[in-house]
XYZ file of N, CA and C in Angstrom:
516
model
N -0.999 1.203 23.231
C 0.144 1.723 22.747
C 0.144 3.293 22.993
N 1.289 3.805 23.284
C 1.498 5.272 23.580
C 1.353 5.983 22.255
N 1.053 7.339 22.499
C 0.968 8.133 21.260
C 2.323 8.445 20.752
N 3.485 8.192 21.589
C 4.684 8.283 21.151
C 5.353 7.134 20.354
N 4.409 6.122 20.235
C 4.800 4.891 19.455
C 5.022 5.154 17.973
N 6.223 4.805 17.406
C 6.485 4.947 16.053
C 5.564 4.021 15.281
N 4.929 4.416 14.248
C 4.031 3.785 13.473
C 4.442 3.860 11.901
N 4.024 2.716 11.263
C 4.455 2.746 9.822
C 3.158 2.634 8.996
N 3.094 3.238 7.799
C 2.153 3.031 6.755
C 2.820 2.538 5.592
N 2.398 1.531 5.031
C 3.049 0.900 3.733
C 1.905 1.041 2.776
N 2.161 1.813 1.742
C 1.235 2.004 0.629
C 1.667 1.180 -0.585
N 0.871 0.201 -0.865
C 1.130 -0.704 -2.055
C 0.135 -0.555 -3.123
N 0.649 -0.113 -4.341
C -0.225 -0.143 -5.461
C -0.385 -1.607 -5.881
N -1.582 -1.857 -6.428
C -1.737 -3.280 -7.022
C -0.881 -3.425 -8.229
N -0.639 -4.763 -8.411
C 0.273 -5.210 -9.572
C -0.569 -4.942 -10.867
N 0.347 -5.180 -12.030
C -0.235 -4.913 -13.250
C -1.564 -5.800 -13.708
N -2.462 -5.085 -14.129
C -3.763 -5.725 -14.398
C -3.862 -5.960 -15.897
N -4.719 -7.000 -16.231
C -5.120 -7.189 -17.578
C -6.281 -6.357 -17.914
N -6.629 -6.478 -19.207
C -7.709 -5.602 -19.745
C -8.864 -6.514 -20.459
N -9.374 -7.527 -19.783
C -10.429 -8.314 -20.433
C -11.793 -7.525 -20.542
N -12.657 -8.081 -21.227
C -14.011 -7.368 -21.378
C -14.880 -7.553 -20.039
N -14.397 -6.914 -18.907
C -15.150 -6.892 -17.678
C -15.102 -5.568 -17.090
N -15.847 -5.318 -16.086
C -15.843 -4.000 -15.436
C -14.343 -3.668 -14.947
N -14.142 -2.362 -14.664
C -12.802 -2.021 -14.165
C -12.625 -2.615 -12.841
N -13.658 -2.793 -12.084
C -13.547 -3.386 -10.583
C -13.155 -4.736 -10.691
N -13.624 -5.492 -11.841
C -13.409 -6.955 -11.877
C -12.170 -7.292 -12.699
N -11.197 -6.376 -13.120
C -10.101 -6.673 -13.892
C -9.186 -7.484 -12.990
N -8.670 -8.614 -13.595
C -7.659 -9.534 -12.934
C -6.383 -9.113 -13.272
N -5.264 -9.726 -12.475
C -3.968 -9.393 -12.787
C -3.528 -10.133 -14.026
N -2.623 -9.290 -14.713
C -1.868 -10.001 -15.899
C -0.760 -10.918 -15.404
N -0.190 -11.621 -16.323
C 0.894 -12.575 -16.065
C 2.040 -11.774 -15.284
N 2.417 -10.561 -15.943
C 3.554 -9.930 -15.263
C 3.062 -9.434 -13.833
N 1.749 -9.056 -13.710
C 1.243 -8.660 -12.390
C 1.375 -9.668 -11.340
N 1.066 -10.857 -11.803
C 1.175 -12.019 -10.754
C 2.745 -12.225 -10.319
N 3.613 -12.136 -11.287
C 5.093 -12.148 -10.875
C 5.440 -10.911 -9.991
N 5.015 -9.767 -10.406
C 5.479 -8.561 -9.646
C 4.827 -8.607 -8.128
N 3.703 -9.208 -8.105
C 2.897 -9.027 -6.808
C 3.738 -10.008 -5.828
N 4.127 -11.196 -6.274
C 4.910 -12.116 -5.532
C 6.317 -11.370 -4.977
N 6.918 -10.728 -6.105
C 8.189 -10.124 -5.728
C 7.946 -9.053 -4.813
N 6.948 -8.190 -4.910
C 6.698 -7.079 -3.864
C 6.510 -7.754 -2.613
N 5.870 -8.838 -2.373
C 5.597 -9.536 -1.134
C 6.926 -10.031 -0.494
N 7.825 -10.582 -1.395
C 9.216 -10.926 -0.778
C 10.062 -9.650 -0.394
N 9.960 -8.694 -1.183
C 10.630 -7.392 -0.849
C 10.093 -6.716 0.519
N 8.874 -6.821 0.636
C 8.264 -6.440 1.971
C 8.729 -7.308 3.151
N 8.801 -8.588 2.809
C 9.259 -9.520 3.892
C 10.775 -9.274 4.296
N 11.583 -8.708 3.199
C 12.867 -8.492 3.409
C 13.058 -7.218 4.315
N 12.061 -6.393 4.341
C 12.127 -5.244 5.145
C 12.183 -5.581 6.706
N 11.657 -6.850 7.032
C 11.535 -7.120 8.369
C 10.209 -6.658 9.108
N 9.423 -5.848 8.339
C 8.199 -5.316 8.972
C 7.098 -6.459 9.032
N 6.501 -6.424 10.239
C 5.256 -7.277 10.193
C 4.114 -6.330 10.453
N 3.092 -6.692 9.758
C 1.835 -5.831 9.764
C 0.835 -6.274 10.661
N 0.326 -5.256 11.342
C -0.925 -5.654 12.343
C -2.149 -5.600 11.591
N -2.297 -4.885 10.589
C -3.485 -4.897 9.808
C -3.330 -4.545 8.292
N -3.884 -5.214 7.449
C -3.918 -4.836 5.931
C -5.296 -4.364 5.570
N -5.326 -3.251 4.872
C -6.535 -2.688 4.317
C -6.413 -2.806 2.746
N -7.317 -3.514 2.189
C -7.218 -3.783 0.754
C -8.467 -3.463 0.043
N -8.373 -2.826 -1.086
C -9.518 -2.563 -1.929
C -10.116 -3.688 -2.300
N -11.537 -3.654 -2.603
C -12.281 -4.904 -2.988
C -12.079 -5.237 -4.420
N -11.385 -4.390 -5.283
C -11.217 -4.704 -6.689
C -10.470 -6.012 -6.819
N -10.740 -6.700 -7.906
C -10.065 -7.992 -8.168
C -8.543 -7.954 -8.224
N -8.084 -6.907 -8.862
C -6.493 -6.721 -9.040
C -5.906 -6.475 -7.732
N -6.523 -5.802 -6.671
C -5.929 -5.520 -5.447
C -5.950 -6.853 -4.525
N -7.209 -7.541 -4.634
C -7.190 -8.733 -3.847
C -6.303 -9.826 -4.390
N -6.087 -9.851 -5.668
C -5.047 -10.873 -6.236
C -3.637 -10.485 -5.827
N -3.348 -9.138 -5.843
C -2.003 -8.606 -5.511
C -1.831 -9.132 -4.073
N -2.735 -8.757 -3.156
C -2.594 -9.049 -1.776
C -2.301 -10.550 -1.559
N -3.137 -11.381 -2.115
C -3.166 -12.942 -2.025
C -1.730 -13.470 -2.335
N -1.170 -12.831 -3.426
C 0.155 -13.281 -3.874
C 1.235 -12.777 -3.100
N 1.150 -11.454 -2.669
C 2.108 -10.842 -1.794
C 2.298 -11.320 -0.453
N 1.087 -11.782 0.164
C 1.028 -12.276 1.519
C 1.632 -13.601 1.754
N 1.582 -14.361 0.661
C 2.121 -15.696 0.597
C 3.686 -15.740 0.726
N 4.286 -14.632 0.521
C 5.730 -14.482 0.518
C 6.127 -13.830 1.890
N 5.255 -13.547 2.750
C 5.536 -12.868 4.130
C 5.453 -13.973 5.145
N 6.157 -13.880 6.237
C 6.167 -14.905 7.277
C 4.924 -14.757 8.221
N 4.196 -13.656 8.130
C 3.101 -13.467 8.980
C 1.897 -12.863 8.224
N 0.794 -13.327 8.413
C -0.466 -12.914 7.693
C -1.248 -12.031 8.707
N -1.291 -10.696 8.372
C -2.125 -9.849 9.332
C -3.570 -10.050 9.047
N -4.307 -9.539 10.146
C -5.729 -9.339 9.926
C -5.947 -8.569 8.535
N -6.879 -8.880 7.779
C -7.137 -8.228 6.476
C -8.617 -7.755 6.474
N -8.726 -6.427 6.036
C -10.087 -5.972 5.995
C -10.229 -5.393 4.483
N -11.140 -5.989 3.695
C -11.374 -5.658 2.348
C -12.305 -4.418 2.525
N -11.824 -3.332 1.889
C -12.410 -1.961 2.157
C -12.929 -1.451 0.821
N -14.292 -1.324 0.612
C -14.960 -0.706 -0.608
C -14.345 0.583 -0.906
N -14.179 1.438 0.237
C -13.942 2.840 0.043
C -12.432 3.170 -0.563
N -11.602 2.037 -0.565
C -10.359 2.167 -1.278
C -10.384 2.159 -2.754
N -11.432 1.611 -3.300
C -11.520 1.610 -4.712
C -11.835 3.018 -5.240
N -10.983 3.556 -6.248
C -11.035 5.039 -6.705
C -11.153 5.949 -5.560
N -10.426 5.804 -4.555
C -10.330 6.707 -3.377
C -9.512 7.937 -3.745
N -9.897 9.072 -3.317
C -9.055 10.213 -3.360
C -7.983 10.178 -2.170
N -7.099 11.122 -2.269
C -6.062 11.137 -1.179
C -6.790 11.475 0.175
N -7.740 12.459 0.130
C -8.523 12.684 1.403
C -9.323 11.561 1.982
N -9.911 10.768 1.025
C -10.720 9.537 1.511
C -9.710 8.507 2.100
N -8.446 8.372 1.588
C -7.531 7.399 2.064
C -7.149 7.785 3.560
N -6.820 9.155 3.613
C -6.337 9.570 4.880
C -7.518 9.511 5.927
N -8.764 9.717 5.580
C -9.854 9.478 6.368
C -9.922 8.067 6.871
N -9.616 7.066 6.034
C -9.558 5.664 6.353
C -8.388 5.402 7.371
N -7.293 6.070 7.065
C -6.140 5.992 8.021
C -6.548 6.568 9.424
N -7.336 7.404 9.359
C -7.732 8.170 10.714
C -8.630 7.136 11.518
N -9.227 6.171 10.806
C -10.187 5.250 11.558
C -9.403 4.075 12.079
N -8.093 3.914 11.778
C -7.309 2.824 12.248
C -7.281 2.688 13.626
N -7.420 1.441 14.372
C -7.262 1.382 15.758
C -5.885 1.738 16.258
N -5.714 2.323 17.414
C -4.443 2.748 17.960
C -3.472 1.589 18.385
N -4.148 0.331 18.514
C -3.175 -0.870 18.766
C -2.499 -1.302 17.585
N -2.678 -0.701 16.358
C -2.037 -1.097 15.121
C -0.798 -0.119 15.038
N 0.429 -0.863 15.016
C 1.643 -0.037 14.769
C 2.017 0.023 13.406
N 1.816 -1.147 12.546
C 2.218 -1.190 11.144
C 1.149 -1.536 10.319
N 0.766 -0.624 9.430
C -0.403 -0.781 8.559
C -0.115 -0.891 7.062
N -0.511 -1.859 6.292
C -0.378 -1.982 4.881
C -1.652 -1.650 4.249
N -1.578 -0.728 3.219
C -2.729 -0.415 2.406
C -2.518 -0.836 0.968
N -3.391 -1.632 0.445
C -3.286 -2.014 -0.917
C -4.348 -1.387 -1.696
N -3.964 -0.541 -2.568
C -4.939 0.320 -3.312
C -4.492 0.641 -4.816
N -5.001 1.755 -5.283
C -4.896 2.152 -6.744
C -4.130 3.527 -6.874
N -3.698 3.793 -8.034
C -3.286 5.179 -8.370
C -4.442 5.804 -9.012
N -4.535 7.071 -8.959
C -3.437 7.986 -8.395
C -3.407 8.199 -6.880
N -4.418 7.505 -6.138
C -4.391 7.716 -4.802
C -3.175 7.341 -3.904
N -2.687 6.111 -4.204
C -1.439 5.700 -3.538
C -0.286 6.698 -3.518
N -0.052 7.209 -4.766
C 1.064 8.061 -4.946
C 0.674 9.404 -4.355
N -0.418 9.870 -4.545
C -0.858 11.189 -3.969
C -0.748 11.247 -2.498
N -1.204 10.083 -1.781
C -1.195 9.984 -0.309
C 0.328 9.931 0.058
N 1.150 9.177 -0.588
C 2.546 9.144 -0.236
C 3.214 10.479 -0.245
N 2.851 11.189 -1.341
C 3.412 12.546 -1.514
C 2.869 13.503 -0.290
N 1.633 13.387 -0.028
C 0.860 14.161 0.891
C 1.380 13.967 2.284
N 1.619 12.742 2.667
C 2.001 12.532 4.009
C 3.446 12.730 4.353
N 4.324 12.687 3.282
C 5.767 12.810 3.444
C 6.176 14.301 3.691
N 6.140 14.660 5.007
C 6.565 16.075 5.350
C 8.120 16.036 5.235
N 8.804 14.929 5.483
C 10.171 14.807 5.331
C 10.503 13.422 4.615
N 11.708 13.241 4.109
C 11.940 12.046 3.392
C 13.423 11.647 3.366
N 13.623 10.423 3.445
C 14.980 9.852 3.002
C 15.297 10.329 1.642
N 16.429 11.128 1.434
C 16.575 11.661 0.100
C 16.640 10.699 -1.053
N 17.246 9.394 -0.761
C 17.280 8.519 -1.840
C 15.885 7.982 -2.186
N 15.057 7.749 -1.194
C 13.722 7.165 -1.366
C 12.888 8.205 -2.189
N 12.951 9.600 -1.727
C 12.340 10.523 -2.382
C 12.738 10.774 -3.867
N 13.958 10.751 -4.112
C 14.475 10.797 -5.449
C 13.901 9.733 -6.356
N 14.000 8.597 -5.847
C 13.543 7.418 -6.688
C 12.017 7.481 -6.904
N 11.247 7.963 -5.885
C 9.673 8.089 -6.047
C 9.358 9.286 -6.986
N 10.148 10.364 -6.830
C 10.045 11.541 -7.818
C 10.294 11.163 -9.238
N 11.330 10.424 -9.379
C 11.806 10.013 -10.774
C 10.936 8.968 -11.413
N 10.461 7.901 -10.574
C 9.828 6.781 -11.070
C 8.272 6.873 -10.939
N 7.785 7.821 -10.251
C 6.298 7.877 -10.017
C 5.814 6.640 -9.095
N 4.691 6.080 -9.381
C 4.196 4.966 -8.548
C 3.693 3.924 -9.442
N 4.511 3.255 -10.188
C 3.992 2.146 -11.164
C 3.395 1.048 -10.457
N 2.754 0.065 -11.041
C 2.118 -1.013 -10.524
C 3.133 -1.899 -9.679
N 2.648 -2.416 -8.552
C 3.285 -3.267 -7.598
C 4.397 -2.534 -6.812
N 4.383 -1.229 -6.735
C 5.212 -0.252 -6.030
C 4.745 -0.077 -4.647
N 5.697 0.012 -3.799
C 5.391 0.441 -2.400
C 6.172 1.624 -1.804
N 5.559 2.320 -0.944
C 6.231 3.318 -0.126
C 5.986 3.125 1.278
N 7.080 3.342 2.061
C 6.964 3.242 3.569
C 7.098 4.525 4.122
N 6.098 4.982 5.066
C 6.033 6.208 5.737
C 5.939 5.917 7.267
N 6.761 6.677 7.969
C 6.705 6.480 9.412
C 6.250 7.893 10.065
N 5.502 7.643 11.240
C 5.036 8.928 11.898
C 4.951 8.426 13.455
N 4.834 9.472 14.318
C 4.657 9.206 15.699
C 3.248 9.979 16.025
N 2.436 9.277 16.719
C 1.112 9.889 17.151
C 0.028 8.766 16.839
N -1.145 9.289 17.073
C -2.310 8.418 16.882
C -2.827 8.423 15.373
N -3.376 7.370 15.081
C -3.897 7.301 13.709
C -4.872 8.547 13.386
N -5.553 9.121 14.328
C -6.475 10.124 14.212
C -5.718 11.392 13.780
N -4.446 11.497 14.153
C -3.541 12.552 13.929
C -2.902 12.636 12.515
N -3.173 11.450 11.800
C -2.559 11.412 10.390
C -3.135 12.451 9.558
N -2.325 13.292 8.905
C -2.645 14.390 8.026
C -1.493 14.779 7.216
N -1.712 15.699 6.258
C -0.744 16.089 5.380
C 0.522 16.324 6.203
N 1.741 16.053 5.632
C 3.065 16.325 6.135
C 3.441 15.635 7.527
N 2.607 14.689 8.063
C 2.981 14.177 9.315
C 4.174 13.160 9.296
N 4.281 12.553 8.194
C 5.190 11.412 8.035
C 6.520 11.714 7.451
N 7.311 10.621 7.529
C 8.660 10.706 6.905
C 8.590 9.530 6.000
N 9.032 9.790 4.587
C 9.097 8.735 3.647
C 10.511 8.079 3.907
N 10.488 6.693 4.332
C 11.675 6.129 4.687
C 12.179 5.094 3.636
N 11.229 4.581 2.840
C 11.498 3.603 1.826
C 10.543 3.708 0.592
N 11.200 3.291 -0.543
C 10.241 3.394 -1.790
C 10.802 2.098 -2.608
N 10.118 1.367 -3.149
C 10.548 0.282 -3.940
C 9.604 0.064 -5.223
N 10.083 -0.034 -6.293
C 9.335 -0.368 -7.585
C 9.905 -1.522 -8.315
N 9.160 -2.473 -8.750
C 9.583 -3.730 -9.340
C 10.533 -3.578 -10.502
N 10.502 -2.629 -11.306
C 11.151 -2.489 -12.588
C 12.148 -1.308 -12.583
N 12.596 -0.864 -11.325
C 13.624 0.117 -11.195
C 14.840 -0.173 -11.824
């Protein structure tokens, strides 16, 4: 793939989790989370994007979100469960993006807040005005996703490189 190839990053926050007496890493989805994860998968399928790679936090709630969302998509990409996405800072998430192979055009990242929202903000040098207004107003609730586009290699991903082209939240 050329360095001029348009690429997309979709940042998906895990769906609503329950609060049983388990470690934070092991928290499962709540009933609403299971419904919202499937809805997010349908909405992503409706965009027409097919993903070459999905990076998913190893936390139970992110793995469950991905399992339910991907069932709604027509194509299941290669999935890598990444320990470093759990409680990752924006800088750590960008470092993971920089490691993405250049044959990947469309990448889906399933992670946690505040990292997902902070990375969406950090990468969006420009934005579709409607998407930016909705993200600014709504924040980044559970099962929300943001789509960013950029041109270049994955190693070139840094603050301000992308354009926020879409934002969706389940309870907007």
